[in-house]
PDB file of C-alpha atoms in Angstrom:
ATOM      1  CA  MET A   1      98.524  45.901 125.743  1.00 51.00           C
ATOM      2  CA  PHE A   2      98.106  43.885 122.590  1.00 56.00           C
ATOM      3  CA  SER A   3     100.894  43.282 120.156  1.00 63.00           C
ATOM      4  CA  GLY A   4     101.805  40.333 118.079  1.00 71.00           C
ATOM      5  CA  THR A   5     104.216  38.606 115.811  1.00 78.00           C
ATOM      6  CA  SER A   6     103.788  35.814 113.336  1.00 82.00           C
ATOM      7  CA  TRP A   7     106.136  32.855 112.991  1.00 83.00           C
ATOM      8  CA  GLU A   8     106.319  29.995 110.534  1.00 83.00           C
ATOM      9  CA  ILE A   9     105.826  26.838 112.619  1.00 82.00           C
ATOM     10  CA  GLU A  10     109.141  25.168 111.785  1.00 81.00           C
ATOM     11  CA  GLU A  11     111.016  28.409 112.523  1.00 84.00           C
ATOM     12  CA  ALA A  12     109.193  28.791 115.840  1.00 84.00           C
ATOM     13  CA  VAL A  13     110.176  25.330 117.098  1.00 79.00           C
ATOM     14  CA  HIS A  14     113.823  26.048 116.239  1.00 82.00           C
ATOM     15  CA  GLY A  15     114.316  29.152 118.344  1.00 79.00           C
ATOM     16  CA  THR A  16     111.905  32.067 118.042  1.00 80.00           C
ATOM     17  CA  TRP A  17     109.783  30.477 120.778  1.00 84.00           C
ATOM     18  CA  ALA A  18     112.412  31.671 123.286  1.00 83.00           C
ATOM     19  CA  SER A  19     111.015  35.223 123.117  1.00 85.00           C
ATOM     20  CA  THR A  20     107.716  33.969 124.572  1.00 87.00           C
ATOM     21  CA  ILE A  21     106.856  34.644 128.202  1.00 88.00           C
ATOM     22  CA  GLU A  22     104.307  33.419 130.697  1.00 91.00           C
ATOM     23  CA  ASP A  23     100.713  34.445 129.911  1.00 89.00           C
ATOM     24  CA  ASP A  24     101.458  35.323 126.257  1.00 91.00           C
ATOM     25  CA  LEU A  25      98.625  34.232 123.992  1.00 93.00           C
ATOM     26  CA  ILE A  26      99.826  31.843 121.309  1.00 93.00           C
ATOM     27  CA  ILE A  27      97.409  31.267 118.433  1.00 94.00           C
ATOM     28  CA  LEU A  28      98.266  28.124 116.487  1.00 93.00           C
ATOM     29  CA  PRO A  29      96.657  27.104 113.201  1.00 91.00           C
ATOM     30  CA  ALA A  30      97.034  23.324 113.314  1.00 91.00           C
ATOM     31  CA  MET A  31      95.788  22.071 109.976  1.00 89.00           C
ATOM     32  CA  GLU A  32      95.875  18.555 108.638  1.00 88.00           C
ATOM     33  CA  GLY A  33      99.193  18.261 106.833  1.00 85.00           C
ATOM     34  CA  PRO A  34     102.974  18.045 107.194  1.00 86.00           C
ATOM     35  CA  SER A  35     103.324  20.709 109.908  1.00 86.00           C
ATOM     36  CA  PHE A  36     100.664  19.293 112.242  1.00 89.00           C
ATOM     37  CA  GLU A  37     103.050  17.332 114.489  1.00 91.00           C
ATOM     38  CA  SER A  38     105.421  20.317 114.778  1.00 90.00           C
ATOM     39  CA  THR A  39     102.449  22.436 115.821  1.00 91.00           C
ATOM     40  CA  VAL A  40     101.535  19.928 118.553  1.00 93.00           C
ATOM     41  CA  ARG A  41     105.139  20.036 119.850  1.00 92.00           C
ATOM     42  CA  LEU A  42     105.131  23.841 119.795  1.00 93.00           C
ATOM     43  CA  ALA A  43     101.850  23.902 121.738  1.00 95.00           C
ATOM     44  CA  GLY A  44     103.372  21.628 124.385  1.00 95.00           C
ATOM     45  CA  GLY A  45     106.436  23.822 124.704  1.00 93.00           C
ATOM     46  CA  MET A  46     104.373  26.991 125.000  1.00 94.00           C
ATOM     47  CA  LYS A  47     102.236  25.425 127.737  1.00 96.00           C
ATOM     48  CA  ALA A  48     105.433  24.422 129.608  1.00 95.00           C
ATOM     49  CA  ILE A  49     106.424  28.121 129.695  1.00 94.00           C
ATOM     50  CA  GLY A  50     102.989  29.076 130.987  1.00 95.00           C
ATOM     51  CA  SER A  51     101.676  30.691 127.824  1.00 94.00           C
ATOM     52  CA  LYS A  52      98.015  30.540 126.879  1.00 95.00           C
ATOM     53  CA  VAL A  53      97.514  28.433 123.750  1.00 96.00           C
ATOM     54  CA  TRP A  54      94.565  28.718 121.364  1.00 96.00           C
ATOM     55  CA  VAL A  55      94.482  26.096 118.600  1.00 96.00           C
ATOM     56  CA  LEU A  56      92.493  26.360 115.386  1.00 95.00           C
ATOM     57  CA  THR A  57      92.282  22.941 113.774  1.00 94.00           C
ATOM     58  CA  ASN A  58      90.437  20.820 111.265  1.00 93.00           C
ATOM     59  CA  ARG A  59      91.363  17.499 112.871  1.00 91.00           C
ATOM     60  CA  ALA A  60      91.248  15.792 116.263  1.00 91.00           C
ATOM     61  CA  TRP A  61      93.448  17.400 118.903  1.00 92.00           C
ATOM     62  CA  THR A  62      94.922  14.957 121.415  1.00 83.00           C
ATOM     63  CA  GLY A  63      97.920  14.713 123.685  1.00 77.00           C
ATOM     64  CA  VAL A  64      98.710  18.318 124.584  1.00 91.00           C
ATOM     65  CA  GLU A  65      96.258  20.198 126.786  1.00 95.00           C
ATOM     66  CA  VAL A  66      95.618  23.721 125.491  1.00 97.00           C
ATOM     67  CA  ASP A  67      93.475  26.597 126.725  1.00 97.00           C
ATOM     68  CA  ALA A  68      91.086  26.797 123.771  1.00 96.00           C
ATOM     69  CA  ILE A  69      90.342  24.881 120.599  1.00 96.00           C
ATOM     70  CA  THR A  70      88.350  26.196 117.656  1.00 96.00           C
ATOM     71  CA  ARG A  71      87.160  23.421 115.386  1.00 95.00           C
ATOM     72  CA  LEU A  72      87.341  24.240 111.690  1.00 94.00           C
ATOM     73  CA  PRO A  73      85.525  22.394 108.911  1.00 92.00           C
ATOM     74  CA  GLU A  74      86.899  18.966 108.079  1.00 88.00           C
ATOM     75  CA  GLY A  75      87.122  17.688 104.548  1.00 85.00           C
ATOM     76  CA  GLU A  76      87.453  21.111 102.940  1.00 83.00           C
ATOM     77  CA  PRO A  77      90.145  21.655 100.313  1.00 79.00           C
ATOM     78  CA  GLU A  78      93.456  22.713 101.865  1.00 76.00           C
ATOM     79  CA  LEU A  79      93.331  25.834  99.684  1.00 80.00           C
ATOM     80  CA  PHE A  80      90.429  27.216 101.775  1.00 85.00           C
ATOM     81  CA  MET A  81      91.810  26.434 105.231  1.00 86.00           C
ATOM     82  CA  PRO A  82      93.701  29.746 105.701  1.00 85.00           C
ATOM     83  CA  LEU A  83      90.405  31.604 105.225  1.00 89.00           C
ATOM     84  CA  TYR A  84      88.607  29.426 107.765  1.00 90.00           C
ATOM     85  CA  ALA A  85      91.472  29.847 110.240  1.00 90.00           C
ATOM     86  CA  VAL A  86      91.813  33.618 109.965  1.00 92.00           C
ATOM     87  CA  LEU A  87      88.129  34.443 110.477  1.00 93.00           C
ATOM     88  CA  PRO A  88      88.091  33.567 114.226  1.00 94.00           C
ATOM     89  CA  ILE A  89      91.344  35.520 114.648  1.00 92.00           C
ATOM     90  CA  TYR A  90      89.826  38.589 112.975  1.00 91.00           C
ATOM     91  CA  GLN A  91      86.810  38.323 115.261  1.00 93.00           C
ATOM     92  CA  PHE A  92      89.067  38.014 118.328  1.00 92.00           C
ATOM     93  CA  ALA A  93      91.075  41.105 117.263  1.00 89.00           C
ATOM     94  CA  TYR A  94      87.884  43.075 116.646  1.00 91.00           C
ATOM     95  CA  PHE A  95      86.408  42.355 120.080  1.00 92.00           C
ATOM     96  CA  ALA A  96      89.769  42.830 121.810  1.00 89.00           C
ATOM     97  CA  ALA A  97      89.951  46.318 120.294  1.00 87.00           C
ATOM     98  CA  LEU A  98      86.422  47.107 121.448  1.00 91.00           C
ATOM     99  CA  CYS A  99      87.311  45.961 124.997  1.00 92.00           C
ATOM    100  CA  LYS A 100      90.165  48.482 124.962  1.00 88.00           C
ATOM    101  CA  HIS A 101      87.747  51.201 123.784  1.00 87.00           C
ATOM    102  CA  LEU A 102      89.451  51.377 120.392  1.00 82.00           C
ATOM    103  CA  SER A 103      87.700  51.514 117.060  1.00 81.00           C
ATOM    104  CA  PRO A 104      89.058  48.738 114.882  1.00 79.00           C
ATOM    105  CA  ASP A 105      87.516  50.432 111.844  1.00 80.00           C
ATOM    106  CA  ASN A 106      89.299  53.793 111.821  1.00 78.00           C
ATOM    107  CA  MET A 107      92.961  52.790 112.383  1.00 78.00           C
ATOM    108  CA  ARG A 108      93.147  55.433 115.157  1.00 81.00           C
ATOM    109  CA  MET A 109      92.809  58.242 112.609  1.00 83.00           C
ATOM    110  CA  THR A 110      91.011  60.296 115.266  1.00 84.00           C
ATOM    111  CA  ASP A 111      94.322  60.468 117.180  1.00 88.00           C
ATOM    112  CA  PRO A 112      96.474  63.238 115.634  1.00 93.00           C
ATOM    113  CA  ARG A 113      99.678  61.234 116.164  1.00 94.00           C
ATOM    114  CA  PHE A 114      98.400  58.272 114.191  1.00 89.00           C
ATOM    115  CA  LEU A 115      96.899  60.506 111.491  1.00 90.00           C
ATOM    116  CA  ASN A 116     100.263  62.272 111.153  1.00 92.00           C
ATOM    117  CA  ALA A 117     102.103  58.935 110.981  1.00 91.00           C
ATOM    118  CA  ARG A 118      99.707  57.675 108.315  1.00 88.00           C
ATOM    119  CA  MET A 119     100.114  60.843 106.265  1.00 90.00           C
ATOM    120  CA  GLN A 120     103.897  60.546 106.419  1.00 90.00           C
ATOM    121  CA  MET A 121     103.824  56.904 105.336  1.00 88.00           C
ATOM    122  CA  ARG A 122     101.334  57.564 102.534  1.00 85.00           C
ATOM    123  CA  SER A 123     103.323  60.499 101.170  1.00 79.00           C
ATOM    124  CA  SER A 124     106.283  58.178 100.566  1.00 64.00           C
ATOM    125  CA  LEU A 125     104.151  56.167  98.141  1.00 61.00           C
ATOM    126  CA  ALA A 126     103.689  59.057  95.717  1.00 54.00           C
TER     127      ALA A 126
END
């Protein structure tokens, strides 16, 4: 089963990490900047629990052993880094859905339950 949550790095190192369990996949964008060192500490803590840690970074990664590192372009304006970081995550989500025999393109609209749920949510927008 795949599910996920998103945490702001500083919030994660102050307590939300406690909901993590062994073998959870933790995806950490570790960009050059003020939160980099907090991200390294969070990666170390997640590895201590036994979680799998995937780091996306635009700088050298040293000190904490992680399960996977995706190198992002160095020297690019900080403004563009979220785009570079999210593209590998989108690709991961796409192929994970295919492995589960799900179509990531139709939002499960072929399943009557999900179609009904979508219709109910969309009707509240009118």
